[in-house]
mmCIF file of C-alpha atoms in Angstrom:
data_model
loop_
_atom_site.group_PDB
_atom_site.id
_atom_site.type_symbol
_atom_site.label_atom_id
_atom_site.label_comp_id
_atom_site.label_asym_id
_atom_site.label_seq_id
_atom_site.Cartn_x
_atom_site.Cartn_y
_atom_site.Cartn_z
ATOM 1 C CA UNK A 1 222.999 86.600 71.673
ATOM 2 C CA UNK A 2 220.518 84.419 73.540
ATOM 3 C CA UNK A 3 219.670 87.344 75.755
ATOM 4 C CA UNK A 4 218.948 89.634 72.738
ATOM 5 C CA UNK A 5 216.819 86.941 71.113
ATOM 6 C CA UNK A 6 214.722 86.653 74.274
ATOM 7 C CA UNK A 7 214.213 90.392 74.461
ATOM 8 C CA UNK A 8 213.020 90.462 70.820
ATOM 9 C CA UNK A 9 210.528 87.658 71.355
ATOM 10 C CA UNK A 10 209.181 89.497 74.426
ATOM 11 C CA UNK A 11 208.731 92.746 72.475
ATOM 12 C CA UNK A 12 207.001 90.935 69.630
ATOM 13 C CA UNK A 13 204.525 89.378 72.024
ATOM 14 C CA UNK A 14 203.741 92.722 73.596
ATOM 15 C CA UNK A 15 203.110 94.343 70.174
ATOM 16 C CA UNK A 16 200.902 91.488 69.110
ATOM 17 C CA UNK A 17 198.817 91.836 72.222
ATOM 18 C CA UNK A 18 198.437 95.567 71.601
ATOM 19 C CA UNK A 19 197.360 95.047 67.939
ATOM 20 C CA UNK A 20 200.278 96.957 66.486
ATOM 21 C CA UNK A 21 200.250 94.718 63.435
ATOM 22 C CA UNK A 22 197.118 95.415 61.378
ATOM 23 C CA UNK A 23 196.093 91.834 60.648
ATOM 24 C CA UNK A 24 196.519 90.463 64.106
ATOM 25 C CA UNK A 25 192.782 90.647 65.093
ATOM 26 C CA UNK A 26 190.915 89.516 61.957
ATOM 27 C CA UNK A 27 188.949 86.908 63.917
ATOM 28 C CA UNK A 28 188.001 89.187 66.795
ATOM 29 C CA UNK A 29 184.459 90.477 66.017
ATOM 30 C CA UNK A 30 184.599 92.864 68.921
ATOM 31 C CA UNK A 31 187.859 94.477 68.005
ATOM 32 C CA UNK A 32 187.827 98.251 67.867
ATOM 33 C CA UNK A 33 189.299 98.284 64.403
ATOM 34 C CA UNK A 34 186.468 96.377 62.690
ATOM 35 C CA UNK A 35 185.415 97.325 59.154
ATOM 36 C CA UNK A 36 182.118 99.027 60.142
ATOM 37 C CA UNK A 37 182.689 102.546 58.845
ATOM 38 C CA UNK A 38 179.156 103.727 59.620
ATOM 39 C CA UNK A 39 179.359 107.390 60.439
ATOM 40 C CA UNK A 40 175.586 107.721 60.056
ATOM 41 C CA UNK A 41 175.932 108.004 56.287
ATOM 42 C CA UNK A 42 173.316 105.322 55.554
ATOM 43 C CA UNK A 43 171.171 105.661 52.440
ATOM 44 C CA UNK A 44 167.957 106.545 54.302
ATOM 45 C CA UNK A 45 167.327 109.988 52.805
ATOM 46 C CA UNK A 46 164.090 110.683 54.714
ATOM 47 C CA UNK A 47 164.385 114.321 55.486
ATOM 48 C CA UNK A 48 160.546 114.791 55.746
ATOM 49 C CA UNK A 49 160.457 116.223 52.239
ATOM 50 C CA UNK A 50 156.995 114.840 51.135
ATOM 51 C CA UNK A 51 155.358 116.985 48.500
ATOM 52 C CA UNK A 52 151.841 117.252 50.053
ATOM 53 C CA UNK A 53 151.318 120.981 49.911
ATOM 54 C CA UNK A 54 147.668 120.696 51.084
ATOM 55 C CA UNK A 55 146.167 122.083 47.891
ATOM 56 C CA UNK A 56 142.613 120.924 48.678
ATOM 57 C CA UNK A 57 139.691 123.223 48.095
ATOM 58 C CA UNK A 58 138.516 123.601 51.657
ATOM 59 C CA UNK A 59 137.609 127.066 52.814
ATOM 60 C CA UNK A 60 139.394 127.122 56.148
ATOM 61 C CA UNK A 61 142.098 129.427 54.853
ATOM 62 C CA UNK A 62 144.970 127.405 56.301
ATOM 63 C CA UNK A 63 148.426 127.831 54.824
ATOM 64 C CA UNK A 64 148.486 127.091 51.119
ATOM 65 C CA UNK A 65 144.826 126.090 50.716
ATOM 66 C CA UNK A 66 142.935 127.246 47.635
ATOM 67 C CA UNK A 67 139.675 128.877 48.740
ATOM 68 C CA UNK A 68 136.561 128.328 46.591
ATOM 69 C CA UNK A 69 135.450 131.431 44.767
ATOM 70 C CA UNK A 70 131.871 131.030 46.043
ATOM 71 C CA UNK A 71 129.337 133.588 44.860
ATOM 72 C CA UNK A 72 125.686 133.909 45.831
ATOM 73 C CA UNK A 73 122.872 133.831 43.304
ATOM 74 C CA UNK A 74 119.073 134.113 43.516
ATOM 75 C CA UNK A 75 116.439 131.390 43.267
ATOM 76 C CA UNK A 76 112.700 132.052 43.382
ATOM 77 C CA UNK A 77 109.801 129.686 43.896
ATOM 78 C CA UNK A 78 108.313 128.699 40.568
ATOM 79 C CA UNK A 79 104.688 129.946 40.585
ATOM 80 C CA UNK A 80 101.598 127.745 40.509
ATOM 81 C CA UNK A 81 98.441 129.249 39.002
ATOM 82 C CA UNK A 82 95.007 128.283 40.292
ATOM 83 C CA UNK A 83 91.671 129.619 39.053
ATOM 84 C CA UNK A 84 88.397 129.160 40.926
ATOM 85 C CA UNK A 85 85.451 128.661 38.575
ATOM 86 C CA UNK A 86 82.454 129.228 40.841
ATOM 87 C CA UNK A 87 78.871 128.328 40.040
ATOM 88 C CA UNK A 88 76.837 131.465 40.811
ATOM 89 C CA UNK A 89 73.492 130.104 39.656
ATOM 90 C CA UNK A 90 70.188 130.688 41.418
ATOM 91 C CA UNK A 91 70.529 127.493 43.473
ATOM 92 C CA UNK A 92 73.678 128.930 45.076
ATOM 93 C CA UNK A 93 71.784 131.934 46.486
ATOM 94 C CA UNK A 94 71.631 132.193 50.246
ATOM 95 C CA UNK A 95 73.643 129.834 52.437
ATOM 96 C CA UNK A 96 75.580 128.201 49.601
ATOM 97 C CA UNK A 97 77.059 131.398 48.187
ATOM 98 C CA UNK A 98 77.689 132.694 51.713
ATOM 99 C CA UNK A 99 79.656 129.533 52.516
ATOM 100 C CA UNK A 100 81.643 129.872 49.299
ATOM 101 C CA UNK A 101 82.532 133.489 50.107
ATOM 102 C CA UNK A 102 83.740 132.525 53.579
ATOM 103 C CA UNK A 103 85.844 129.630 52.288
ATOM 104 C CA UNK A 104 87.454 131.615 49.470
ATOM 105 C CA UNK A 105 88.281 134.582 51.687
ATOM 106 C CA UNK A 106 89.765 132.368 54.403
ATOM 107 C CA UNK A 107 91.962 130.525 51.924
ATOM 108 C CA UNK A 108 93.184 133.804 50.485
ATOM 109 C CA UNK A 109 94.184 134.926 53.982
ATOM 110 C CA UNK A 110 96.129 131.687 54.470
ATOM 111 C CA UNK A 111 97.748 131.278 51.078
ATOM 112 C CA UNK A 112 97.804 134.834 49.746
ATOM 113 C CA UNK A 113 101.300 135.934 48.795
ATOM 114 C CA UNK A 114 102.491 132.338 48.543
ATOM 115 C CA UNK A 115 103.765 130.410 45.570
ATOM 116 C CA UNK A 116 100.143 130.057 44.406
ATOM 117 C CA UNK A 117 98.886 132.825 42.129
ATOM 118 C CA UNK A 118 95.087 132.898 42.363
ATOM 119 C CA UNK A 119 92.560 133.820 39.705
ATOM 120 C CA UNK A 120 88.764 133.940 39.856
ATOM 121 C CA UNK A 121 85.946 133.196 37.419
ATOM 122 C CA UNK A 122 82.203 132.634 37.834
ATOM 123 C CA UNK A 123 79.056 131.862 35.869
ATOM 124 C CA UNK A 124 76.468 132.783 34.749
ATOM 125 C CA UNK A 125 76.713 136.399 33.699
ATOM 126 C CA UNK A 126 73.055 137.125 32.952
ATOM 127 C CA UNK A 127 72.133 134.162 30.800
ATOM 128 C CA UNK A 128 75.640 133.724 29.338
ATOM 129 C CA UNK A 129 79.239 133.428 30.570
ATOM 130 C CA UNK A 130 82.216 135.772 30.739
ATOM 131 C CA UNK A 131 84.085 136.494 27.521
ATOM 132 C CA UNK A 132 87.322 137.185 29.397
ATOM 133 C CA UNK A 133 88.238 136.017 32.857
ATOM 134 C CA UNK A 134 87.310 138.597 35.536
ATOM 135 C CA UNK A 135 90.560 138.117 37.457
ATOM 136 C CA UNK A 136 93.460 136.334 35.773
ATOM 137 C CA UNK A 137 95.889 134.488 38.074
ATOM 138 C CA UNK A 138 98.807 136.692 39.072
ATOM 139 C CA UNK A 139 100.628 137.854 42.189
ATOM 140 C CA UNK A 140 98.641 140.148 44.458
ATOM 141 C CA UNK A 141 95.116 139.336 43.269
ATOM 142 C CA UNK A 142 93.743 138.620 46.755
ATOM 143 C CA UNK A 143 91.965 141.941 47.314
ATOM 144 C CA UNK A 144 90.395 141.916 43.860
ATOM 145 C CA UNK A 145 89.122 138.341 44.322
ATOM 146 C CA UNK A 146 87.669 139.187 47.727
ATOM 147 C CA UNK A 147 85.771 142.148 46.247
ATOM 148 C CA UNK A 148 84.539 140.063 43.324
ATOM 149 C CA UNK A 149 83.362 137.020 45.282
ATOM 150 C CA UNK A 150 81.693 139.178 47.931
ATOM 151 C CA UNK A 151 79.618 140.876 45.214
ATOM 152 C CA UNK A 152 78.034 137.629 43.989
ATOM 153 C CA UNK A 153 74.390 136.904 44.901
ATOM 154 C CA UNK A 154 73.495 133.662 43.104
ATOM 155 C CA UNK A 155 71.134 134.031 40.149
ATOM 156 C CA UNK A 156 70.276 132.482 36.771
ATOM 157 C CA UNK A 157 70.925 129.094 35.187
ATOM 158 C CA UNK A 158 73.915 126.738 35.211
ATOM 159 C CA UNK A 159 75.909 127.027 31.951
ATOM 160 C CA UNK A 160 78.815 124.935 33.275
ATOM 161 C CA UNK A 161 79.731 123.516 29.866
ATOM 162 C CA UNK A 162 80.011 126.961 28.266
ATOM 163 C CA UNK A 163 81.981 128.366 31.214
ATOM 164 C CA UNK A 164 84.486 125.495 31.088
ATOM 165 C CA UNK A 165 84.738 125.759 27.301
ATOM 166 C CA UNK A 166 86.303 129.206 27.713
ATOM 167 C CA UNK A 167 89.474 127.418 28.842
ATOM 168 C CA UNK A 168 89.916 125.874 25.427
ATOM 169 C CA UNK A 169 90.750 129.341 24.122
ATOM 170 C CA UNK A 170 94.264 130.614 24.667
ATOM 171 C CA UNK A 171 94.092 134.210 25.789
ATOM 172 C CA UNK A 172 90.816 133.906 27.662
ATOM 173 C CA UNK A 173 92.880 134.071 30.844
ATOM 174 C CA UNK A 174 96.278 135.750 30.535
ATOM 175 C CA UNK A 175 99.091 133.416 31.524
ATOM 176 C CA UNK A 176 96.733 130.494 31.954
ATOM 177 C CA UNK A 177 98.223 128.297 30.700
ATOM 178 C CA UNK A 178 101.858 129.304 30.332
ATOM 179 C CA UNK A 179 104.763 127.044 29.459
ATOM 180 C CA UNK A 180 106.658 125.804 32.475
ATOM 181 C CA UNK A 181 103.984 126.828 35.007
ATOM 182 C CA UNK A 182 101.543 124.377 36.588
ATOM 183 C CA UNK A 183 97.927 125.488 36.080
ATOM 184 C CA UNK A 184 94.775 124.253 37.830
ATOM 185 C CA UNK A 185 91.081 124.964 37.301
ATOM 186 C CA UNK A 186 88.931 124.319 40.384
ATOM 187 C CA UNK A 187 85.244 123.931 39.504
ATOM 188 C CA UNK A 188 82.779 124.473 42.362
ATOM 189 C CA UNK A 189 79.161 123.742 41.488
ATOM 190 C CA UNK A 190 75.974 122.791 43.304
ATOM 191 C CA UNK A 191 73.714 121.502 40.534
ATOM 192 C CA UNK A 192 73.078 119.849 37.224
ATOM 193 C CA UNK A 193 74.382 121.869 34.228
ATOM 194 C CA UNK A 194 72.033 123.239 31.608
ATOM 195 C CA UNK A 195 73.419 120.946 28.928
ATOM 196 C CA UNK A 196 76.011 118.308 28.099
ATOM 197 C CA UNK A 197 76.216 114.587 28.780
ATOM 198 C CA UNK A 198 78.877 112.950 30.908
ATOM 199 C CA UNK A 199 80.640 111.958 27.683
ATOM 200 C CA UNK A 200 80.599 115.586 26.567
ATOM 201 C CA UNK A 201 82.248 116.606 29.830
ATOM 202 C CA UNK A 202 84.846 113.878 29.502
ATOM 203 C CA UNK A 203 85.802 115.166 26.066
ATOM 204 C CA UNK A 204 85.754 118.793 27.211
ATOM 205 C CA UNK A 205 87.881 118.203 30.299
ATOM 206 C CA UNK A 206 90.321 116.058 28.323
ATOM 207 C CA UNK A 207 90.729 118.915 25.829
ATOM 208 C CA UNK A 208 91.361 121.405 28.648
ATOM 209 C CA UNK A 209 94.017 119.048 29.991
ATOM 210 C CA UNK A 210 95.608 118.952 26.544
ATOM 211 C CA UNK A 211 95.952 122.734 26.925
ATOM 212 C CA UNK A 212 98.079 122.075 30.045
ATOM 213 C CA UNK A 213 95.353 122.907 32.582
ATOM 214 C CA UNK A 214 94.343 120.273 35.149
ATOM 215 C CA UNK A 215 90.782 120.317 36.495
ATOM 216 C CA UNK A 216 89.551 119.543 40.022
ATOM 217 C CA UNK A 217 85.819 119.175 40.691
ATOM 218 C CA UNK A 218 84.047 120.078 43.950
ATOM 219 C CA UNK A 219 80.394 119.240 44.398
ATOM 220 C CA UNK A 220 78.752 121.553 46.906
ATOM 221 C CA UNK A 221 75.962 119.382 48.277
ATOM 222 C CA UNK A 222 75.894 117.794 44.834
ATOM 223 C CA UNK A 223 77.010 114.613 43.098
ATOM 224 C CA UNK A 224 76.355 113.406 39.556
ATOM 225 C CA UNK A 225 77.785 111.382 36.706
ATOM 226 C CA UNK A 226 78.600 114.674 35.005
ATOM 227 C CA UNK A 227 80.796 115.783 37.898
ATOM 228 C CA UNK A 228 82.396 112.327 37.968
ATOM 229 C CA UNK A 229 83.326 112.741 34.302
ATOM 230 C CA UNK A 230 85.016 116.090 34.982
ATOM 231 C CA UNK A 231 87.054 114.738 37.903
ATOM 232 C CA UNK A 232 87.986 111.509 36.141
ATOM 233 C CA UNK A 233 89.321 113.391 33.098
ATOM 234 C CA UNK A 234 91.033 116.287 34.872
ATOM 235 C CA UNK A 235 94.522 114.833 34.972
ATOM 236 C CA UNK A 236 94.748 114.609 38.762
ATOM 237 C CA UNK A 237 95.793 111.581 40.778
ATOM 238 C CA UNK A 238 93.821 110.200 43.737
ATOM 239 C CA UNK A 239 92.009 111.487 45.676
ATOM 240 C CA UNK A 240 91.329 114.291 43.180
ATOM 241 C CA UNK A 241 90.360 112.019 40.308
ATOM 242 C CA UNK A 242 86.876 111.841 41.845
ATOM 243 C CA UNK A 243 84.698 114.789 42.918
ATOM 244 C CA UNK A 244 85.296 116.327 46.341
ATOM 245 C CA UNK A 245 82.131 116.579 48.393
ATOM 246 C CA UNK A 246 81.604 119.773 50.434
ATOM 247 C CA UNK A 247 78.575 120.589 52.574
ATOM 248 C CA UNK A 248 79.378 123.884 54.306
ATOM 249 C CA UNK A 249 82.022 126.610 54.570
ATOM 250 C CA UNK A 250 84.266 124.433 56.764
ATOM 251 C CA UNK A 251 84.352 121.412 54.463
ATOM 252 C CA UNK A 252 84.707 123.670 51.430
ATOM 253 C CA UNK A 253 87.597 125.536 53.046
ATOM 254 C CA UNK A 254 89.228 122.223 53.997
ATOM 255 C CA UNK A 255 88.920 121.094 50.392
ATOM 256 C CA UNK A 256 90.528 124.320 49.160
ATOM 257 C CA UNK A 257 93.318 123.977 51.701
ATOM 258 C CA UNK A 258 94.029 120.365 50.759
ATOM 259 C CA UNK A 259 94.158 121.362 47.103
ATOM 260 C CA UNK A 260 96.572 124.191 47.870
ATOM 261 C CA UNK A 261 98.861 121.817 49.762
ATOM 262 C CA UNK A 262 98.744 119.392 46.861
ATOM 263 C CA UNK A 263 99.476 121.774 44.014
ATOM 264 C CA UNK A 264 102.240 123.736 45.698
ATOM 265 C CA UNK A 265 105.669 122.581 44.546
ATOM 266 C CA UNK A 266 109.283 122.761 45.658
ATOM 267 C CA UNK A 267 110.526 123.836 42.245
ATOM 268 C CA UNK A 268 112.599 127.001 42.165
ATOM 269 C CA UNK A 269 113.648 129.153 39.232
ATOM 270 C CA UNK A 270 117.325 130.029 38.982
ATOM 271 C CA UNK A 271 117.402 133.782 38.532
ATOM 272 C CA UNK A 272 120.149 135.547 36.560
ATOM 273 C CA UNK A 273 123.193 133.419 37.350
ATOM 274 C CA UNK A 274 126.574 134.702 36.233
ATOM 275 C CA UNK A 275 127.544 133.610 32.742
ATOM 276 C CA UNK A 276 130.472 131.680 34.226
ATOM 277 C CA UNK A 277 128.298 129.629 36.584
ATOM 278 C CA UNK A 278 129.153 125.925 36.378
ATOM 279 C CA UNK A 279 126.251 123.557 37.210
ATOM 280 C CA UNK A 280 128.764 121.107 38.688
ATOM 281 C CA UNK A 281 129.891 123.746 41.161
ATOM 282 C CA UNK A 282 126.544 124.758 42.670
ATOM 283 C CA UNK A 283 125.265 124.274 46.216
ATOM 284 C CA UNK A 284 122.045 125.089 48.054
ATOM 285 C CA UNK A 285 121.701 125.759 51.762
ATOM 286 C CA UNK A 286 118.937 125.641 54.381
ATOM 287 C CA UNK A 287 119.791 128.064 57.210
ATOM 288 C CA UNK A 288 123.411 127.973 56.068
ATOM 289 C CA UNK A 289 123.675 124.158 56.068
ATOM 290 C CA UNK A 290 124.426 122.573 52.703
ATOM 291 C CA UNK A 291 121.694 120.415 51.136
ATOM 292 C CA UNK A 292 123.314 117.636 49.056
ATOM 293 C CA UNK A 293 122.448 116.973 45.446
ATOM 294 C CA UNK A 294 120.334 113.810 45.060
ATOM 295 C CA UNK A 295 119.687 113.178 41.380
ATOM 296 C CA UNK A 296 116.473 111.154 41.164
ATOM 297 C CA UNK A 297 115.562 111.944 44.800
ATOM 298 C CA UNK A 298 116.098 108.345 45.890
ATOM 299 C CA UNK A 299 117.595 106.990 49.091
ATOM 300 C CA UNK A 300 116.838 109.294 51.995
ATOM 301 C CA UNK A 301 114.508 111.455 49.912
ATOM 302 C CA UNK A 302 116.497 114.511 50.973
ATOM 303 C CA UNK A 303 118.382 116.855 48.693
ATOM 304 C CA UNK A 304 117.755 118.497 45.339
ATOM 305 C CA UNK A 305 117.995 117.851 41.626
ATOM 306 C CA UNK A 306 117.989 119.804 38.384
ATOM 307 C CA UNK A 307 114.604 119.913 36.642
ATOM 308 C CA UNK A 308 115.852 120.685 33.149
ATOM 309 C CA UNK A 309 118.980 120.181 31.076
ATOM 310 C CA UNK A 310 119.466 123.945 30.793
ATOM 311 C CA UNK A 311 119.773 124.182 34.614
ATOM 312 C CA UNK A 312 117.159 126.917 34.889
ATOM 313 C CA UNK A 313 115.080 125.147 37.574
ATOM 314 C CA UNK A 314 115.914 123.150 40.667
ATOM 315 C CA UNK A 315 113.564 120.871 42.618
ATOM 316 C CA UNK A 316 113.956 119.955 46.284
ATOM 317 C CA UNK A 317 113.274 116.284 47.014
ATOM 318 C CA UNK A 318 110.245 115.234 49.119
ATOM 319 C CA UNK A 319 111.889 115.196 52.558
ATOM 320 C CA UNK A 320 113.640 118.530 51.983
ATOM 321 C CA UNK A 321 110.440 119.882 50.432
ATOM 322 C CA UNK A 322 108.577 119.032 53.639
ATOM 323 C CA UNK A 323 111.037 121.246 55.527
ATOM 324 C CA UNK A 324 110.161 124.137 53.232
ATOM 325 C CA UNK A 325 106.422 123.656 53.642
ATOM 326 C CA UNK A 326 106.227 123.328 57.408
ATOM 327 C CA UNK A 327 105.231 126.136 59.769
ATOM 328 C CA UNK A 328 108.781 127.444 60.237
ATOM 329 C CA UNK A 329 110.594 126.964 56.923
ATOM 330 C CA UNK A 330 114.362 127.521 56.720
ATOM 331 C CA UNK A 331 116.018 130.357 54.844
ATOM 332 C CA UNK A 332 117.185 129.148 51.438
ATOM 333 C CA UNK A 333 120.394 130.388 49.834
ATOM 334 C CA UNK A 334 122.363 129.340 46.785
ATOM 335 C CA UNK A 335 125.945 129.759 45.612
ATOM 336 C CA UNK A 336 128.304 128.530 42.938
ATOM 337 C CA UNK A 337 132.084 128.267 42.869
ATOM 338 C CA UNK A 338 132.616 125.191 45.058
ATOM 339 C CA UNK A 339 132.147 121.568 43.901
ATOM 340 C CA UNK A 340 128.595 120.330 44.323
ATOM 341 C CA UNK A 341 128.134 118.308 47.514
ATOM 342 C CA UNK A 342 126.545 114.959 46.665
ATOM 343 C CA UNK A 343 124.411 112.768 48.890
#
């Protein structure tokens, strides 16, 4: 019996050492039968299932991108109308009228076909003035103006007041003025007018300005209080609020050229956009590079802005405008369908 009892104790010890009884190793943290049942069934459900389907509006065409439905449309430079009113009195005969012819013809060769639409008027006609403008401002008037100015000889008196008064009458010059178009009258004279005080000329020029025509005065070897009154009341800012002094064809041409540079604008008319065009989805490009919208033209001075609430005109800001007016201007294009790029 003692032998059997010893055998049993020996077997029990062996089984305990082998872990045959389930609770024998509860304090052994390294035992193979611990309660960690991790079979990689943790609750981390990251299976790279984020919902970013890249639905941006870029135009690269990748995968599921939505491409802007961009469509081109036309913009044209808004015209500027400028009329020369040339004193053709007897004192202009000879070198003065010859200088004026040279200056006018040279400016037409430089600026002809540009945004500026030129017209031409002169006085006197006999002892009176024209009853309708000889050449109203319009595209393609250069040849007609050249022929007209080259025919002038300089004769008669100086009815400046009567000649300027024609511009108080709508219809004297077709399209001058016209709503939405900047209009300028450039007076070139070399002597005292037949009648009218400086106060009379102030009132006259102010009334012409009220008709939406600004006046610039050029004295050709001539200065006077009368000419001062015209320049002061013409609606122009410095330096054109005083008379310009010219002494020969070169200085007269320089004056014309400076005026042309001043009056030209960077306003463009939006031509025939599609009825579905959205003004918040419009972009303009210089040589294919987008020009950002800059409402108010602040900051860098680059960009563009709408001129009117109806979105029929766009104006390029000063720095971008300079690009358009330099010797090698960029190609301008316009399109809608993509969100407007802002500065």
